[in-house]
Coordinates of C-alpha atoms in Angstrom, one line a residue:
A1 CA 7.2 -3.4 -30.1
T2 CA 6.9 -0.1 -28.4
D3 CA 8.9 0.4 -25.2
M4 CA 8.4 2.6 -22.2
S5 CA 10.7 2.7 -19.4
V6 CA 10.3 3.5 -15.5
L7 CA 13.7 5.2 -14.9
V8 CA 15.3 5.6 -11.6
N9 CA 18.2 7.7 -13.2
N10 CA 19.3 9.5 -16.3
D11 CA 20.5 6.6 -18.0
E12 CA 19.5 3.3 -16.6
P13 CA 16.0 1.5 -17.1
L14 CA 15.0 -0.1 -13.7
V15 CA 11.6 -1.5 -14.8
R16 CA 11.2 -2.0 -18.7
I17 CA 7.5 -2.0 -20.0
A18 CA 7.2 -3.4 -23.6
E19 CA 4.1 -4.3 -25.0
D20 CA 4.9 -8.0 -25.1
D21 CA 6.2 -8.0 -21.6
F22 CA 3.9 -6.4 -19.1
A23 CA 3.8 -9.2 -16.7
K24 CA 7.5 -8.6 -15.7
A25 CA 7.1 -4.9 -15.0
V26 CA 4.3 -5.8 -12.4
S27 CA 6.1 -8.6 -10.9
L28 CA 6.8 -8.4 -7.2
C29 CA 10.9 -8.2 -7.7
A30 CA 10.2 -5.3 -10.2
I31 CA 7.7 -3.4 -7.9
L32 CA 10.1 -3.8 -5.0
A33 CA 13.0 -2.6 -7.1
A34 CA 11.3 0.4 -8.4
S35 CA 9.8 1.3 -5.0
L36 CA 13.2 1.8 -3.2
P37 CA 14.3 5.1 -4.6
S38 CA 10.4 6.4 -4.1
I39 CA 10.6 5.2 -0.4
V40 CA 13.7 7.0 0.0
N41 CA 12.0 10.0 -1.8
N42 CA 8.9 10.0 0.5
A43 CA 10.4 9.0 3.9
A44 CA 13.5 11.1 3.9
Q45 CA 11.6 14.2 5.2
P46 CA 9.5 12.4 7.8
I47 CA 12.5 10.2 9.1
A48 CA 14.8 13.7 9.5
A49 CA 11.4 15.2 11.0
A50 CA 11.7 12.1 13.8
L51 CA 15.4 12.9 14.3
Q52 CA 14.7 16.6 14.8
L53 CA 12.2 15.8 17.3
G54 CA 14.9 13.7 19.1
L55 CA 17.4 16.4 19.0
L56 CA 14.6 19.0 20.4
G57 CA 13.9 16.3 22.9
H58 CA 17.4 16.4 24.0
S59 CA 18.0 20.0 24.3
D60 CA 17.7 22.8 26.5
S61 CA 13.8 23.8 27.5
A62 CA 13.1 20.6 25.6
A63 CA 9.2 20.2 26.5
Q64 CA 8.5 23.7 25.6
R65 CA 10.4 23.8 22.4
V66 CA 9.1 20.4 21.1
A67 CA 5.5 21.6 21.8
V68 CA 5.8 24.8 20.0
F69 CA 7.6 22.9 17.0
S70 CA 5.2 20.1 16.7
A71 CA 1.8 22.3 17.3
V72 CA 3.2 24.9 14.5
G73 CA 4.4 22.1 12.5
A74 CA 0.9 20.6 12.6
A75 CA -0.7 23.6 11.2
V76 CA 1.9 24.1 8.4
T77 CA 1.9 20.2 7.5
F78 CA -2.1 20.5 7.3
V79 CA -1.9 23.1 4.7
A80 CA 1.0 21.1 2.7
N81 CA -0.8 18.0 2.9
I82 CA -4.0 19.2 1.6
S83 CA -2.1 20.4 -1.4
N84 CA -1.2 17.0 -2.2
F85 CA -3.6 16.7 -4.8
V86 CA -1.0 18.7 -7.1
I87 CA 1.4 16.1 -6.4
V88 CA -0.6 12.9 -7.0
V89 CA -2.5 14.4 -10.1
T90 CA 0.9 15.7 -11.6
M91 CA 2.5 12.0 -11.4
S92 CA -0.4 10.7 -12.7
R93 CA -0.9 13.4 -15.7
V94 CA 2.8 13.0 -16.4
G95 CA 2.9 9.4 -16.7
H96 CA -0.2 9.2 -18.6
A97 CA 1.3 12.0 -21.1
L98 CA 4.3 10.0 -21.4
G99 CA 2.5 6.8 -22.3
A100 CA 0.6 8.5 -25.0
K101 CA 3.7 10.3 -26.1
R102 CA 1.7 13.7 -26.0
W103 CA 4.5 16.0 -25.5
A104 CA 2.6 19.4 -25.6
A105 CA 0.2 18.2 -22.8
L106 CA 3.1 17.1 -21.0
G107 CA 4.7 20.5 -21.2
R108 CA 1.5 22.5 -20.2
T109 CA 1.0 20.2 -17.4
V110 CA 4.3 20.7 -15.8
W111 CA 4.0 24.4 -16.3
T112 CA 0.6 24.6 -14.6
V113 CA 1.5 22.6 -11.5
L114 CA 4.7 24.4 -10.8
V115 CA 2.8 27.9 -10.9
C116 CA 0.0 26.4 -8.9
A117 CA 2.1 25.1 -6.1
L118 CA 4.0 28.3 -5.6
V119 CA 0.9 30.4 -5.5
I120 CA -0.8 27.9 -3.2
G121 CA 2.3 28.2 -1.1
L122 CA 2.4 32.0 -0.9
L123 CA -1.5 32.4 -0.5
S124 CA -1.4 29.8 2.5
A125 CA 1.4 31.3 4.4
L126 CA -0.3 34.7 3.9
V127 CA -3.4 33.2 5.4
L128 CA -1.8 31.6 8.3
W129 CA 0.0 34.8 9.2
L130 CA -2.9 36.9 9.0
G131 CA -4.8 34.4 11.0
R132 CA -2.0 33.8 13.5
R133 CA -4.0 34.8 16.6
P134 CA -7.0 32.4 16.4
L135 CA -4.4 29.8 15.2
L136 CA -1.9 30.0 18.3
S137 CA -5.0 30.3 20.4
A138 CA -6.6 27.1 18.9
L139 CA -3.1 25.1 19.4
S140 CA -2.9 26.7 23.1
L141 CA 0.2 28.3 22.4
S142 CA -1.2 31.8 23.1
R143 CA -0.3 31.5 27.0
P144 CA 2.8 31.8 29.0
P145 CA 5.5 29.9 29.0
L146 CA 4.6 29.0 25.2
D147 CA 3.4 32.1 23.9
D148 CA 6.6 34.2 23.2
L149 CA 8.6 31.3 21.6
A150 CA 5.6 30.6 19.4
E151 CA 5.3 34.0 18.3
S152 CA 8.8 34.1 17.2
Y153 CA 8.8 30.7 15.5
L154 CA 5.7 30.8 13.4
P155 CA 7.0 33.4 10.8
V156 CA 10.0 31.7 10.0
A157 CA 8.0 28.4 9.8
L158 CA 5.7 30.1 7.4
L159 CA 8.6 31.2 5.2
R160 CA 9.3 27.5 4.6
L161 CA 5.7 26.9 3.0
P162 CA 6.0 28.3 -0.6
P163 CA 9.4 26.6 -1.4
L164 CA 8.2 23.5 0.2
L165 CA 5.0 23.1 -2.1
L166 CA 7.2 24.0 -5.1
L167 CA 9.8 21.3 -4.1
R168 CA 6.9 18.7 -3.6
A169 CA 5.3 19.5 -7.1
S170 CA 8.8 19.6 -8.8
S171 CA 9.5 16.1 -7.3
A172 CA 6.3 15.0 -8.5
V173 CA 7.2 15.9 -12.0
L174 CA 10.6 14.2 -11.8
V175 CA 8.7 11.0 -10.5
G176 CA 6.5 11.4 -13.3
Y177 CA 9.3 11.6 -15.6
Q178 CA 10.4 8.3 -14.1
R179 CA 13.5 10.3 -12.8
V180 CA 12.7 9.0 -9.5
K181 CA 16.6 9.0 -8.3
A182 CA 17.0 12.5 -8.9
A183 CA 14.0 13.3 -6.6
S184 CA 15.1 11.0 -4.1
L185 CA 18.7 12.5 -3.9
L186 CA 17.1 16.0 -3.8
N187 CA 15.0 15.1 -0.8
L188 CA 17.6 13.2 1.0
A189 CA 20.0 16.2 0.6
L190 CA 17.4 18.4 2.1
A191 CA 16.6 16.1 5.0
C192 CA 20.4 15.5 6.1
A193 CA 20.9 19.4 5.7
D194 CA 17.8 20.0 7.9
T195 CA 19.1 17.5 10.4
A196 CA 22.5 19.0 10.4
A197 CA 21.1 22.4 11.1
F198 CA 19.3 21.3 14.1
Y199 CA 22.0 19.7 15.5
L200 CA 24.5 22.5 14.8
L201 CA 21.9 25.3 16.0
L202 CA 20.8 23.4 19.2
H203 CA 23.8 21.4 20.5
S204 CA 26.7 23.3 19.5
S205 CA 28.3 27.2 20.6
L206 CA 26.3 28.5 17.5
V207 CA 23.0 28.3 19.6
L208 CA 21.7 31.4 20.9
A209 CA 20.1 31.9 24.2
G210 CA 16.2 31.4 23.8
G211 CA 16.4 31.7 20.0
G212 CA 17.5 28.2 19.0
L213 CA 14.3 27.0 17.7
V214 CA 13.7 30.2 15.6
A215 CA 17.4 30.1 14.3
V216 CA 16.6 26.6 13.2
G217 CA 13.3 27.6 11.7
A218 CA 15.2 30.2 9.5
A219 CA 17.9 27.8 8.8
V220 CA 15.5 25.1 7.3
A221 CA 13.5 27.6 5.3
A222 CA 16.5 28.8 3.5
T223 CA 17.6 25.0 2.8
C224 CA 14.2 24.3 1.4
A225 CA 14.3 27.3 -0.9
I226 CA 17.5 26.0 -2.1
A227 CA 16.4 22.4 -2.8
A228 CA 13.3 23.9 -4.5
A229 CA 15.3 26.0 -7.0
A230 CA 17.5 22.7 -7.6
A231 CA 14.2 20.7 -8.2
V232 CA 12.9 23.1 -10.8
T233 CA 16.1 23.3 -12.5
A234 CA 16.1 19.4 -12.5
V235 CA 12.5 19.5 -14.1
L236 CA 14.1 22.0 -16.8
L237 CA 17.2 19.9 -17.5
L238 CA 16.0 16.4 -17.2
P239 CA 12.9 15.9 -19.2
P240 CA 12.2 12.7 -21.0
D241 CA 14.4 12.3 -24.0
A242 CA 11.6 12.6 -26.5
A243 CA 10.2 15.6 -25.2
V244 CA 13.2 17.5 -24.7
R245 CA 12.7 19.7 -27.5
V246 CA 9.4 20.7 -26.4
L247 CA 9.5 20.8 -22.8
P248 CA 11.9 23.2 -21.5
R249 CA 10.3 25.9 -23.9
R250 CA 6.6 24.9 -22.6
C251 CA 7.9 25.5 -18.8
C252 CA 9.7 28.7 -19.3
R253 CA 6.9 30.4 -21.2
R254 CA 3.9 29.5 -23.5
A255 CA 6.1 29.4 -26.9
A256 CA 5.0 28.5 -30.1
A257 CA 4.7 25.0 -30.9
A258 CA 8.0 23.1 -30.9
P259 CA 9.1 20.7 -33.8
E260 CA 7.7 17.2 -33.5
A261 CA 9.9 14.8 -31.4
E262 CA 11.2 11.7 -33.0
G263 CA 8.4 8.9 -32.9
A264 CA 5.8 11.2 -31.2
L265 CA 2.6 13.1 -32.0
P266 CA 3.1 16.6 -33.3
A267 CA 3.7 18.8 -30.3
D268 CA 0.5 20.8 -31.0
A269 CA -1.8 17.6 -31.3
P270 CA -4.8 17.9 -28.9
A271 CA -4.4 15.3 -26.1
A272 CA -7.9 16.0 -24.7
P273 CA -10.1 19.0 -24.3
S274 CA -8.6 21.6 -21.8
E275 CA -6.4 18.3 -20.4
S276 CA -3.7 20.8 -18.7
S277 CA -5.9 23.7 -17.7
L278 CA -6.2 24.6 -14.2
L279 CA -9.9 23.8 -13.9
S280 CA -9.0 20.5 -15.2
L281 CA -6.4 19.9 -12.6
A282 CA -9.0 21.1 -10.1
R283 CA -11.5 18.8 -11.1
D284 CA -9.4 15.7 -11.5
S285 CA -7.8 16.3 -8.0
L286 CA -11.0 16.7 -6.2
N287 CA -11.0 13.2 -4.6
V288 CA -7.5 13.3 -3.8
L289 CA -8.2 16.6 -2.0
V290 CA -11.3 15.4 0.0
R291 CA -9.2 12.7 1.1
S292 CA -6.1 14.8 2.1
V293 CA -8.5 17.2 3.9
L294 CA -9.9 14.3 5.9
L295 CA -6.6 12.6 7.0
S296 CA -4.8 15.8 7.6
G297 CA -7.5 17.6 9.2
S298 CA -7.9 14.5 11.7
V299 CA -4.1 14.7 12.4
L300 CA -4.5 18.8 13.1
A301 CA -7.6 18.1 15.3
L302 CA -5.7 15.5 17.5
M303 CA -3.0 18.0 18.1
V304 CA -5.7 20.8 18.9
A305 CA -7.2 18.4 21.2
V306 CA -3.8 17.4 22.8
A307 CA -2.5 21.0 23.2
P308 CA -4.6 22.0 26.5
L309 CA -3.0 19.0 28.1
G310 CA 0.4 20.5 28.4
A311 CA 3.8 20.6 26.8
A312 CA 4.7 17.1 27.9
A313 CA 1.5 15.5 26.2
V314 CA 2.2 17.3 23.1
G315 CA 5.8 16.2 23.0
A316 CA 4.6 12.4 23.5
H317 CA 1.8 12.8 21.0
A318 CA 4.2 14.3 18.2
V319 CA 6.9 11.4 18.9
V320 CA 3.9 8.7 18.4
L321 CA 2.6 10.5 15.6
Q322 CA 6.0 11.2 13.6
L323 CA 6.6 7.2 14.0
W324 CA 3.3 6.5 12.4
M325 CA 4.0 9.1 9.5
V326 CA 7.6 7.5 8.9
T327 CA 5.5 4.2 8.3
S328 CA 2.8 5.9 6.2
Y329 CA 5.4 7.4 4.0
V330 CA 7.3 4.4 3.4
V331 CA 3.9 2.8 2.2
D332 CA 3.4 5.9 -0.1
G333 CA 6.6 4.9 -1.9
F334 CA 4.6 1.9 -2.9
A335 CA 1.7 4.0 -4.0
D336 CA 4.0 6.4 -6.4
V337 CA 5.0 3.0 -8.1
G338 CA 1.2 2.3 -8.6
T339 CA 1.0 5.9 -9.9
M340 CA 4.0 5.7 -12.2
V341 CA 3.3 2.5 -13.7
G342 CA -0.1 2.2 -13.4
S343 CA -0.7 5.4 -15.2
R344 CA 1.3 4.1 -18.0
L345 CA -0.4 0.7 -18.0
L346 CA -3.5 2.4 -18.6
G347 CA -2.4 4.8 -21.0
A348 CA -1.5 1.5 -23.0
G349 CA -4.9 -0.1 -22.2
E350 CA -3.5 -2.9 -20.1
E351 CA -6.1 -3.0 -17.3
R352 CA -5.7 -6.8 -16.6
H353 CA -1.8 -5.9 -15.5
M354 CA -3.3 -2.9 -13.7
R355 CA -5.5 -5.2 -11.8
R356 CA -2.2 -7.2 -10.9
L357 CA -0.3 -4.2 -9.9
T358 CA -3.1 -3.1 -7.4
A359 CA -3.4 -6.3 -5.6
T360 CA 0.5 -6.4 -5.2
L361 CA 0.6 -3.1 -3.7
L362 CA -2.1 -3.6 -1.3
L363 CA -0.3 -6.6 0.1
L364 CA 3.0 -4.6 0.3
G365 CA 1.0 -1.9 2.3
L366 CA -0.5 -4.5 4.7
A367 CA 2.7 -6.2 5.3
T368 CA 4.5 -2.8 5.9
G369 CA 2.3 -1.8 8.6
G370 CA 2.3 -5.2 10.3
V371 CA 6.3 -5.2 10.5
A372 CA 6.4 -1.6 11.4
A373 CA 3.9 -2.4 14.6
C374 CA 6.3 -5.4 15.5
L375 CA 9.2 -3.3 15.5
M376 CA 7.9 -0.5 17.5
A377 CA 6.6 -2.8 20.2
A378 CA 9.7 -4.7 20.5
L379 CA 11.8 -1.5 20.9
H380 CA 9.4 0.5 23.1
D381 CA 11.9 1.7 25.7
P382 CA 14.9 2.6 23.1
L383 CA 12.6 4.8 21.3
V384 CA 11.7 6.6 24.4
A385 CA 15.1 7.0 25.3
A386 CA 16.1 8.3 22.0
F387 CA 13.3 10.7 21.7
T388 CA 13.5 12.9 25.1
R389 CA 15.4 13.2 28.3
D390 CA 12.3 15.4 29.7
S391 CA 11.3 13.7 33.0
E392 CA 7.6 15.0 32.3
T393 CA 7.4 13.8 28.5
R394 CA 8.9 10.3 29.4
P395 CA 5.6 8.8 31.3
P396 CA 2.8 9.7 28.8
L397 CA 5.3 8.7 25.8
H398 CA 5.7 5.3 27.7
T399 CA 1.8 5.1 28.0

C-alpha cells in the first residue's frame, strides 16, 4: 500500500496514513497526538505575550508601558494576522503536493510563499511607518503622557514585522512537510528568548531609565530575525526525503528541472495550471484573507475604541484579550492537524475520512473553549494579581 506519514520530527512518524488504514489516522488518539506539537507551535508566542504583559504590569510606569505595548502591538498584529492567508494556504498546498507526489510544484510553492511573506512584511512596515501620525492618533497615543514613549517604541516594533512574517511562512512550510516538531522548537525557543529579554531589560540593572520598552522592542526584533533565518535554513535542510533532490534548488533559484525522485512523478510534470504562481496563491487565499481581515480588524477596532478610556482601561482590555488569544491559538493547533492530514486525505481521495476528521476537530474546539472558560472563572483573582500591580488597572480588570 502507498504510505504517507505525518511526521513530528525528522525520523519518527507520529500518525501513519496508509491506503488500507485511514481510519486510524483520523482517530481521536491520533489527532490528539499529532496536535500536541502543533499546539506548542501556535500557542508559544501568545503564552509568551501573556507573560510579557505580566512583566510589564509589574514594572515601573506599568500602566503607560502596557498601554503603548498593547496598542502598538495591536496594529502590528493586525497586519501580521491578515497575512495569515500565506500560512494557511502554504500548509494546504505543501500537504497536497506531498500527497500527490508533485515535487516540482512543492518547490515552486515554497519559493513563492517565502518571497511573498518577506515582501509583504517589508511593505507593511513601510506603510505603517509612513502613516504613523494617523495611526498613533487613532490609538490615542499622540497625547501626553504616552506620545513620547509611543513615538520611540513604534519603529522598533515595526522592525520585527518582516522577519515575523518570514518566520510564520517558514514554519507553515515545515508543518506542511510534517516537520511539526522542528517548527515547534523554533517558535518555542523564540518565545523563551523574548520573555527572557523582557525580564532582563525590565527587571534588572540592564534597564535604562525611560528606555526599557524601547530596548525590549529592539531585543525581540533581533531574536525574531535570528529565528526567521533559522527557520529558512530548516526549510532548505529538512524537505521530505523523496523531494530532497528537487526542493533546495527550487527554493534557492529557479533552476533546471531536477532528476526524478524515486517513486515520484517527474519533477517537471505539470501538477495543475499555474498551481504555484502568485496569482494562484492570491486566488486560493481570498476566503482566508477575508476571514483574517474581519477577525483581526475587530480586535484592532476594539483597541481603538478602548484607547480613549485611558491607560488603565487599555491594560485591562489587553490582558483579557491575550487570555482569549492563548485559547484561540490552542484551538488553532487542532486546525493545523486538519490542514496537514486533511489535505493529504483529499489528495488521496478519502472524502469519508475527511468528514470524520472535520467532526472530531469541531468537538475538540468546543471542548477546549469550555474548559478554558471554566479555568479563567475559577482563577479570576490569581490571574489579576499575576498580570498587574497597578492600582488603577486592577478594578477594570476585575470587572
